[in-house]
Amino acid sequence: MPIKLPSSLPAYDVLSKEGVMVMAEDAAARQDIRPLRLALLNLMPKKIQTENQFARLIGATPLQIEFSLIRMSEHQTRNTAPDHMEAFYRPFADVAASGETFDGLIITGAPIEHLDFDAVTYWDELTEIFDWTQSHVHSTFGVCWGGMAMMNHFHGVKKHLLDEKLFGCYRHANLKPESPFLRGFSDDMVMPVSRWTEMRRAEIEAAGLSVLLDSPEVGPALVEDPVHRALYIFNHLEYDSDTLNEEYRRDLAGAQVDGAEIRMPVNYFPDDDPAKRPQNRWRSHAHLLYGNWISEIYQTTPFDMARIGLDRIDLRG
């Protein structure tokens, strides 16, 4: 089954050309099934790129997915055209007022790691969203800063600023191969990393949470929080093959202005040669993880969406 998208959303054409099954809203309405309702709270500056990345992953399952885009109510993006935001995004205030529920919600990262959580201009509304997920979302997936922010809000786990940016492709160990979220995973795998902060395994486990993927070089990557029906991932399996390269070129351009020293992404360019095309070594695990997440949602979410948040089902069964 395909992912349901507005035919005018840029991701519709992008995914169609890649062979991902997509369906326009009018065609989906003729199918007599209940699609899974998934939403993306997009905090990234490059909205369209992020939409494509996550739509590609959640559109690869055999289920029909209805994909909604949500933005912060007052915060205005400076990197995406206003007409795109107006056409495809709903402010959270409108979503909350509608009383609607979702089977799943992805909360992205944001390039504001250097700020204390409560110094973020939209922190009050974001914590309102975190609390809203407990009564209106069956399962939430917090990504990078979004995952750190959720864990801090629900468990008080701190993020720690690093001396230098963790940047590149790092190997991670599969600590919980029995987890349904890691079904089909190798014993270890490569994951793109791009962040200035970390959350420490000892502090995560002291909060009663389970670390599923971990790296001796860059620390925990995937954490399960069954009490809040959530997963937190601190790295970027959703990244395209060229995303780290784009960040590297952007950082180099900025260094010409401020004189900062920019490190090449680790284990990314073949032979550490930026002139060579990077190879994607994480795509299969990205599809596995998001496919497993959606499968767990499908098996445990109430058919009656009015019961989402009422049936406190542990996603581990």
mmCIF file of C-alpha atoms in Angstrom:
data_model
loop_
_atom_site.group_PDB
_atom_site.id
_atom_site.type_symbol
_atom_site.label_atom_id
_atom_site.label_comp_id
_atom_site.label_asym_id
_atom_site.label_seq_id
_atom_site.Cartn_x
_atom_site.Cartn_y
_atom_site.Cartn_z
ATOM 1 C CA MET A 1 0.000 0.000 0.000
ATOM 2 C CA PRO A 2 1.193 3.544 -0.656
ATOM 3 C CA ILE A 3 1.680 6.688 1.364
ATOM 4 C CA LYS A 4 -1.105 9.218 0.866
ATOM 5 C CA LEU A 5 0.186 12.681 -0.044
ATOM 6 C CA PRO A 6 -1.273 15.799 -1.642
ATOM 7 C CA SER A 7 -0.367 15.546 -5.328
ATOM 8 C CA SER A 8 1.041 19.094 -5.219
ATOM 9 C CA LEU A 9 3.468 18.371 -2.351
ATOM 10 C CA PRO A 10 7.040 18.226 -3.749
ATOM 11 C CA ALA A 11 7.588 14.842 -2.088
ATOM 12 C CA TYR A 12 4.832 13.350 -4.289
ATOM 13 C CA ASP A 13 6.862 13.766 -7.477
ATOM 14 C CA VAL A 14 10.197 12.985 -5.810
ATOM 15 C CA LEU A 15 8.998 9.672 -4.377
ATOM 16 C CA SER A 16 7.036 8.725 -7.502
ATOM 17 C CA LYS A 17 10.215 9.024 -9.589
ATOM 18 C CA GLU A 18 12.072 6.840 -7.065
ATOM 19 C CA GLY A 19 9.477 4.078 -7.353
ATOM 20 C CA VAL A 20 7.922 4.641 -3.925
ATOM 21 C CA MET A 21 4.183 3.960 -4.016
ATOM 22 C CA VAL A 22 2.284 7.201 -3.504
ATOM 23 C CA MET A 23 -1.427 7.858 -3.754
ATOM 24 C CA ALA A 24 -3.300 11.106 -4.209
ATOM 25 C CA GLU A 25 -5.922 11.918 -1.601
ATOM 26 C CA ASP A 26 -8.902 11.399 -3.916
ATOM 27 C CA ALA A 27 -7.743 7.884 -4.857
ATOM 28 C CA ALA A 28 -7.100 6.954 -1.211
ATOM 29 C CA ALA A 29 -10.616 8.016 -0.258
ATOM 30 C CA ARG A 30 -12.014 5.278 -2.517
ATOM 31 C CA GLN A 31 -10.254 2.485 -0.556
ATOM 32 C CA ASP A 32 -12.406 0.934 2.151
ATOM 33 C CA ILE A 33 -9.681 0.612 4.804
ATOM 34 C CA ARG A 34 -8.423 2.757 7.665
ATOM 35 C CA PRO A 35 -5.003 4.166 6.854
ATOM 36 C CA LEU A 36 -2.492 4.765 9.616
ATOM 37 C CA ARG A 37 -2.388 8.447 10.442
ATOM 38 C CA LEU A 38 1.211 9.621 10.869
ATOM 39 C CA ALA A 39 2.322 13.217 11.357
ATOM 40 C CA LEU A 40 5.645 15.019 11.107
ATOM 41 C CA LEU A 41 6.392 17.935 13.428
ATOM 42 C CA ASN A 42 9.091 19.491 11.272
ATOM 43 C CA LEU A 43 11.542 21.693 13.191
ATOM 44 C CA MET A 44 14.303 21.562 10.563
ATOM 45 C CA PRO A 45 15.088 24.685 8.511
ATOM 46 C CA LYS A 46 15.064 22.832 5.159
ATOM 47 C CA LYS A 47 11.453 21.703 5.393
ATOM 48 C CA ILE A 48 11.075 20.144 1.944
ATOM 49 C CA GLN A 49 14.270 18.098 2.199
ATOM 50 C CA THR A 50 13.159 16.751 5.579
ATOM 51 C CA GLU A 51 9.658 15.973 4.289
ATOM 52 C CA ASN A 52 11.152 13.934 1.454
ATOM 53 C CA GLN A 53 13.484 12.015 3.757
ATOM 54 C CA PHE A 54 10.817 10.891 6.215
ATOM 55 C CA ALA A 55 8.082 10.358 3.612
ATOM 56 C CA ARG A 56 10.481 8.072 1.733
ATOM 57 C CA LEU A 57 10.943 5.867 4.811
ATOM 58 C CA ILE A 58 7.359 5.657 6.009
ATOM 59 C CA GLY A 59 6.089 5.197 2.452
ATOM 60 C CA ALA A 60 8.052 1.963 1.994
ATOM 61 C CA THR A 61 5.758 -0.275 4.083
ATOM 62 C CA PRO A 62 2.832 -2.348 2.728
ATOM 63 C CA LEU A 63 0.348 -0.214 4.691
ATOM 64 C CA GLN A 64 -1.565 2.831 3.560
ATOM 65 C CA ILE A 65 -0.211 5.877 5.392
ATOM 66 C CA GLU A 66 -1.916 9.241 5.700
ATOM 67 C CA PHE A 67 0.894 11.762 6.189
ATOM 68 C CA SER A 68 0.277 15.132 7.861
ATOM 69 C CA LEU A 69 2.682 18.045 8.339
ATOM 70 C CA ILE A 70 2.654 20.132 11.532
ATOM 71 C CA ARG A 71 4.555 23.289 12.470
ATOM 72 C CA MET A 72 4.984 25.326 15.616
ATOM 73 C CA SER A 73 2.160 27.841 15.917
ATOM 74 C CA GLU A 74 4.103 31.106 16.241
ATOM 75 C CA HIS A 75 7.638 30.296 15.076
ATOM 76 C CA GLN A 76 8.203 31.424 11.480
ATOM 77 C CA THR A 77 10.666 29.604 9.245
ATOM 78 C CA ARG A 78 13.092 31.673 7.166
ATOM 79 C CA ASN A 79 14.281 28.878 4.873
ATOM 80 C CA THR A 80 11.062 27.631 3.277
ATOM 81 C CA ALA A 81 8.685 29.631 1.099
ATOM 82 C CA PRO A 82 5.628 30.933 2.989
ATOM 83 C CA ASP A 83 3.282 29.597 0.307
ATOM 84 C CA HIS A 84 4.614 26.072 0.873
ATOM 85 C CA MET A 85 4.072 26.385 4.614
ATOM 86 C CA GLU A 86 0.596 27.786 4.102
ATOM 87 C CA ALA A 87 -0.388 25.067 1.629
ATOM 88 C CA PHE A 88 0.875 21.978 3.443
ATOM 89 C CA TYR A 89 1.427 22.707 7.156
ATOM 90 C CA ARG A 90 -1.005 23.163 10.005
ATOM 91 C CA PRO A 91 0.015 25.008 13.171
ATOM 92 C CA PHE A 92 -0.073 22.823 16.259
ATOM 93 C CA ALA A 93 -2.654 25.108 17.877
ATOM 94 C CA ASP A 94 -5.135 24.216 15.112
ATOM 95 C CA VAL A 95 -4.351 20.502 15.376
ATOM 96 C CA ALA A 96 -4.838 20.542 19.151
ATOM 97 C CA ALA A 97 -8.082 22.499 18.878
ATOM 98 C CA SER A 98 -9.469 19.942 16.417
ATOM 99 C CA GLY A 99 -9.145 17.133 18.966
ATOM 100 C CA GLU A 100 -7.872 14.733 16.301
ATOM 101 C CA THR A 101 -5.584 11.827 17.112
ATOM 102 C CA PHE A 102 -2.652 10.167 15.328
ATOM 103 C CA ASP A 103 -1.260 6.675 15.247
ATOM 104 C CA GLY A 104 2.294 8.019 15.068
ATOM 105 C CA LEU A 105 4.184 11.302 15.300
ATOM 106 C CA ILE A 106 7.777 12.051 14.279
ATOM 107 C CA ILE A 107 9.394 15.069 15.943
ATOM 108 C CA THR A 108 12.518 16.158 14.063
ATOM 109 C CA GLY A 109 15.713 17.696 15.302
ATOM 110 C CA ALA A 110 16.508 21.403 15.134
ATOM 111 C CA PRO A 111 19.816 23.305 14.736
ATOM 112 C CA ILE A 112 19.630 24.838 18.224
ATOM 113 C CA GLU A 113 21.731 22.393 20.231
ATOM 114 C CA HIS A 114 23.842 25.145 21.804
ATOM 115 C CA LEU A 115 20.795 26.563 23.600
ATOM 116 C CA ASP A 116 19.495 25.354 26.927
ATOM 117 C CA PHE A 117 16.129 23.706 26.379
ATOM 118 C CA ASP A 118 14.194 26.404 28.219
ATOM 119 C CA ALA A 119 15.988 29.119 26.218
ATOM 120 C CA VAL A 120 14.375 27.924 22.965
ATOM 121 C CA THR A 121 11.739 30.459 21.908
ATOM 122 C CA TYR A 122 9.058 27.806 21.329
ATOM 123 C CA TRP A 123 9.950 25.577 24.296
ATOM 124 C CA ASP A 124 6.665 26.138 26.146
ATOM 125 C CA GLU A 125 4.608 25.078 23.137
ATOM 126 C CA LEU A 126 6.930 22.147 22.428
ATOM 127 C CA THR A 127 6.510 20.780 25.951
ATOM 128 C CA GLU A 128 2.768 21.202 25.477
ATOM 129 C CA ILE A 129 3.104 19.016 22.378
ATOM 130 C CA PHE A 130 5.062 16.395 24.315
ATOM 131 C CA ASP A 131 2.275 16.219 26.905
ATOM 132 C CA TRP A 132 -0.391 16.228 24.162
ATOM 133 C CA THR A 133 1.177 13.101 22.616
ATOM 134 C CA GLN A 134 0.246 11.139 25.733
ATOM 135 C CA SER A 135 -3.454 11.556 25.037
ATOM 136 C CA HIS A 136 -3.547 12.043 21.251
ATOM 137 C CA VAL A 137 -0.703 9.975 19.741
ATOM 138 C CA HIS A 138 -0.235 6.218 19.968
ATOM 139 C CA SER A 139 3.559 6.234 19.398
ATOM 140 C CA THR A 140 6.044 9.113 19.102
ATOM 141 C CA PHE A 141 9.496 9.062 17.470
ATOM 142 C CA GLY A 142 11.834 11.860 18.606
ATOM 143 C CA VAL A 143 14.808 12.451 16.288
ATOM 144 C CA CYS A 144 18.162 13.999 17.292
ATOM 145 C CA TRP A 145 17.463 17.226 19.241
ATOM 146 C CA GLY A 146 13.759 16.358 19.232
ATOM 147 C CA GLY A 147 14.493 13.059 20.978
ATOM 148 C CA MET A 148 16.835 14.700 23.481
ATOM 149 C CA ALA A 149 14.202 17.322 24.231
ATOM 150 C CA MET A 150 11.512 14.699 24.850
ATOM 151 C CA MET A 151 13.771 12.690 27.128
ATOM 152 C CA ASN A 152 14.698 15.790 29.091
ATOM 153 C CA HIS A 153 11.047 16.772 29.483
ATOM 154 C CA PHE A 154 9.778 13.364 30.569
ATOM 155 C CA HIS A 155 12.804 12.090 32.504
ATOM 156 C CA GLY A 156 15.067 15.057 33.306
ATOM 157 C CA VAL A 157 18.032 13.531 31.439
ATOM 158 C CA LYS A 158 20.544 16.266 30.571
ATOM 159 C CA LYS A 159 22.206 16.942 27.255
ATOM 160 C CA HIS A 160 25.920 17.673 27.378
ATOM 161 C CA LEU A 161 27.726 20.060 25.045
ATOM 162 C CA LEU A 162 30.719 18.493 23.289
ATOM 163 C CA ASP A 163 34.108 20.097 22.659
ATOM 164 C CA GLU A 164 33.804 19.357 18.945
ATOM 165 C CA LYS A 165 31.101 18.274 16.558
ATOM 166 C CA LEU A 166 30.447 14.551 16.103
ATOM 167 C CA PHE A 167 30.278 14.397 12.335
ATOM 168 C CA GLY A 168 30.434 11.407 10.030
ATOM 169 C CA CYS A 169 29.409 7.753 9.794
ATOM 170 C CA TYR A 170 30.001 5.669 12.915
ATOM 171 C CA ARG A 171 29.462 2.002 13.728
ATOM 172 C CA HIS A 172 26.803 1.151 16.309
ATOM 173 C CA ALA A 173 26.235 -2.085 18.198
ATOM 174 C CA ASN A 174 22.849 -3.791 18.394
ATOM 175 C CA LEU A 175 22.345 -4.208 22.151
ATOM 176 C CA LYS A 176 18.785 -5.585 22.033
ATOM 177 C CA PRO A 177 18.388 -7.890 19.010
ATOM 178 C CA GLU A 178 15.188 -9.242 20.597
ATOM 179 C CA SER A 179 13.530 -5.806 20.339
ATOM 180 C CA PRO A 180 10.747 -5.691 17.730
ATOM 181 C CA PHE A 181 12.130 -2.317 16.660
ATOM 182 C CA LEU A 182 15.437 -3.978 15.683
ATOM 183 C CA ARG A 183 13.904 -6.934 13.857
ATOM 184 C CA GLY A 184 16.213 -7.818 10.950
ATOM 185 C CA PHE A 185 19.078 -5.606 12.175
ATOM 186 C CA SER A 186 22.693 -6.692 11.868
ATOM 187 C CA ASP A 187 24.805 -7.092 15.009
ATOM 188 C CA ASP A 188 26.354 -3.748 14.150
ATOM 189 C CA MET A 189 25.604 -1.083 11.594
ATOM 190 C CA VAL A 190 26.688 2.336 10.296
ATOM 191 C CA MET A 191 24.730 5.483 11.078
ATOM 192 C CA PRO A 192 25.230 9.150 10.066
ATOM 193 C CA VAL A 193 25.933 11.458 13.010
ATOM 194 C CA SER A 194 25.867 15.259 13.055
ATOM 195 C CA ARG A 195 25.573 16.910 16.462
ATOM 196 C CA TRP A 196 27.298 19.038 19.097
ATOM 197 C CA THR A 197 25.666 17.418 22.114
ATOM 198 C CA GLU A 198 25.222 14.010 23.675
ATOM 199 C CA MET A 199 23.149 12.174 26.239
ATOM 200 C CA ARG A 200 25.099 9.675 28.315
ATOM 201 C CA ARG A 201 24.226 6.020 28.607
ATOM 202 C CA ALA A 202 24.627 5.834 32.392
ATOM 203 C CA GLU A 203 22.220 8.757 32.884
ATOM 204 C CA ILE A 204 19.731 7.316 30.385
ATOM 205 C CA GLU A 205 19.710 3.917 32.060
ATOM 206 C CA ALA A 206 19.502 5.529 35.506
ATOM 207 C CA ALA A 207 16.216 7.060 34.305
ATOM 208 C CA GLY A 208 14.896 3.535 33.667
ATOM 209 C CA LEU A 209 15.177 3.675 29.868
ATOM 210 C CA SER A 210 16.549 1.005 27.552
ATOM 211 C CA VAL A 211 19.398 1.741 25.110
ATOM 212 C CA LEU A 212 18.878 -0.291 21.923
ATOM 213 C CA LEU A 213 21.774 0.953 19.759
ATOM 214 C CA ASP A 214 25.068 2.248 21.134
ATOM 215 C CA SER A 215 28.491 3.268 19.843
ATOM 216 C CA PRO A 216 31.784 3.260 21.791
ATOM 217 C CA GLU A 217 32.783 6.365 19.816
ATOM 218 C CA VAL A 218 29.654 8.519 19.861
ATOM 219 C CA GLY A 219 27.490 7.003 22.607
ATOM 220 C CA PRO A 220 23.828 5.942 22.650
ATOM 221 C CA ALA A 221 21.824 6.272 19.454
ATOM 222 C CA LEU A 222 18.418 4.641 19.948
ATOM 223 C CA VAL A 223 16.446 4.569 23.210
ATOM 224 C CA GLU A 224 13.065 3.039 24.021
ATOM 225 C CA ASP A 225 10.636 4.700 26.435
ATOM 226 C CA PRO A 226 7.672 2.299 26.711
ATOM 227 C CA VAL A 227 5.942 4.273 29.478
ATOM 228 C CA HIS A 228 5.531 7.238 27.120
ATOM 229 C CA ARG A 229 5.145 5.032 24.021
ATOM 230 C CA ALA A 230 8.189 6.657 22.441
ATOM 231 C CA LEU A 231 11.478 6.000 20.692
ATOM 232 C CA TYR A 232 14.351 8.489 20.722
ATOM 233 C CA ILE A 233 17.113 8.433 18.108
ATOM 234 C CA PHE A 234 20.005 10.879 18.394
ATOM 235 C CA ASN A 235 21.472 10.345 14.919
ATOM 236 C CA HIS A 236 20.194 10.489 11.356
ATOM 237 C CA LEU A 237 19.215 7.280 9.615
ATOM 238 C CA GLU A 238 16.818 9.380 7.525
ATOM 239 C CA TYR A 239 19.670 11.275 5.841
ATOM 240 C CA ASP A 240 20.131 11.038 2.085
ATOM 241 C CA SER A 241 23.474 9.896 0.677
ATOM 242 C CA ASP A 242 24.608 13.490 0.129
ATOM 243 C CA THR A 243 23.256 15.187 3.262
ATOM 244 C CA LEU A 244 26.515 15.085 5.247
ATOM 245 C CA ASN A 245 28.322 16.395 2.181
ATOM 246 C CA GLU A 246 25.908 19.323 1.976
ATOM 247 C CA GLU A 247 26.522 20.090 5.661
ATOM 248 C CA TYR A 248 30.284 19.841 5.159
ATOM 249 C CA ARG A 249 30.227 22.278 2.207
ATOM 250 C CA ARG A 250 27.988 24.651 4.191
ATOM 251 C CA ASP A 251 30.357 24.552 7.164
ATOM 252 C CA LEU A 252 33.361 25.150 4.903
ATOM 253 C CA ALA A 253 31.654 28.192 3.406
ATOM 254 C CA GLY A 254 30.949 29.536 6.871
ATOM 255 C CA ALA A 255 34.543 28.939 7.933
ATOM 256 C CA GLN A 256 35.715 31.308 5.231
ATOM 257 C CA VAL A 257 33.884 34.020 7.160
ATOM 258 C CA ASP A 258 34.645 33.178 10.805
ATOM 259 C CA GLY A 259 37.905 31.266 10.358
ATOM 260 C CA ALA A 260 36.701 28.154 12.207
ATOM 261 C CA GLU A 261 38.454 24.852 11.565
ATOM 262 C CA ILE A 262 36.113 22.363 9.884
ATOM 263 C CA ARG A 263 36.675 18.627 10.186
ATOM 264 C CA MET A 264 35.830 16.315 7.319
ATOM 265 C CA PRO A 265 32.998 13.877 8.169
ATOM 266 C CA VAL A 266 34.499 10.650 9.536
ATOM 267 C CA ASN A 267 34.240 7.425 7.474
ATOM 268 C CA TYR A 268 32.083 9.114 4.863
ATOM 269 C CA PHE A 269 33.967 9.992 1.683
ATOM 270 C CA PRO A 270 35.699 7.027 -0.030
ATOM 271 C CA ASP A 271 39.430 7.198 0.824
ATOM 272 C CA ASP A 272 38.627 10.430 2.740
ATOM 273 C CA ASP A 273 38.532 12.207 -0.604
ATOM 274 C CA PRO A 274 35.781 14.867 -0.740
ATOM 275 C CA ALA A 275 35.938 14.732 -4.543
ATOM 276 C CA LYS A 276 34.567 11.167 -4.466
ATOM 277 C CA ARG A 277 30.866 10.430 -4.251
ATOM 278 C CA PRO A 278 29.841 9.172 -0.774
ATOM 279 C CA GLN A 279 28.310 5.703 -0.562
ATOM 280 C CA ASN A 280 25.113 5.142 1.417
ATOM 281 C CA ARG A 281 25.769 2.354 3.962
ATOM 282 C CA TRP A 282 22.738 2.940 6.205
ATOM 283 C CA ARG A 283 19.731 2.952 3.859
ATOM 284 C CA SER A 284 18.619 -0.632 4.546
ATOM 285 C CA HIS A 285 18.713 -0.159 8.326
ATOM 286 C CA ALA A 286 16.797 3.111 7.989
ATOM 287 C CA HIS A 287 13.986 1.305 6.187
ATOM 288 C CA LEU A 288 14.093 -1.534 8.709
ATOM 289 C CA LEU A 289 13.830 0.756 11.722
ATOM 290 C CA TYR A 290 10.972 2.901 10.468
ATOM 291 C CA GLY A 291 9.239 -0.126 8.970
ATOM 292 C CA ASN A 292 9.476 -1.943 12.317
ATOM 293 C CA TRP A 293 8.136 1.122 14.133
ATOM 294 C CA ILE A 294 5.158 1.338 11.789
ATOM 295 C CA SER A 295 4.570 -2.423 12.085
ATOM 296 C CA GLU A 296 4.426 -2.147 15.887
ATOM 297 C CA ILE A 297 2.007 0.764 15.600
ATOM 298 C CA TYR A 298 -0.198 -1.210 13.199
ATOM 299 C CA GLN A 299 -0.329 -4.201 15.542
ATOM 300 C CA THR A 300 -1.109 -2.236 18.710
ATOM 301 C CA THR A 301 -2.987 0.946 17.799
ATOM 302 C CA PRO A 302 -6.768 0.981 18.435
ATOM 303 C CA PHE A 303 -8.921 0.643 15.327
ATOM 304 C CA ASP A 304 -11.199 3.295 16.829
ATOM 305 C CA MET A 305 -8.996 6.382 16.768
ATOM 306 C CA ALA A 306 -11.074 7.933 19.543
ATOM 307 C CA ARG A 307 -9.449 5.386 21.877
ATOM 308 C CA ILE A 308 -5.884 6.506 21.138
ATOM 309 C CA GLY A 309 -4.406 7.685 24.411
ATOM 310 C CA LEU A 310 -7.039 5.801 26.384
ATOM 311 C CA ASP A 311 -5.740 2.310 25.712
ATOM 312 C CA ARG A 312 -2.294 2.563 27.287
ATOM 313 C CA ILE A 313 -0.785 -0.292 25.294
ATOM 314 C CA ASP A 314 2.895 -1.066 25.873
ATOM 315 C CA LEU A 315 4.345 -1.350 22.367
ATOM 316 C CA ARG A 316 6.508 -4.235 23.535
ATOM 317 C CA GLY A 317 3.381 -6.378 23.844
#
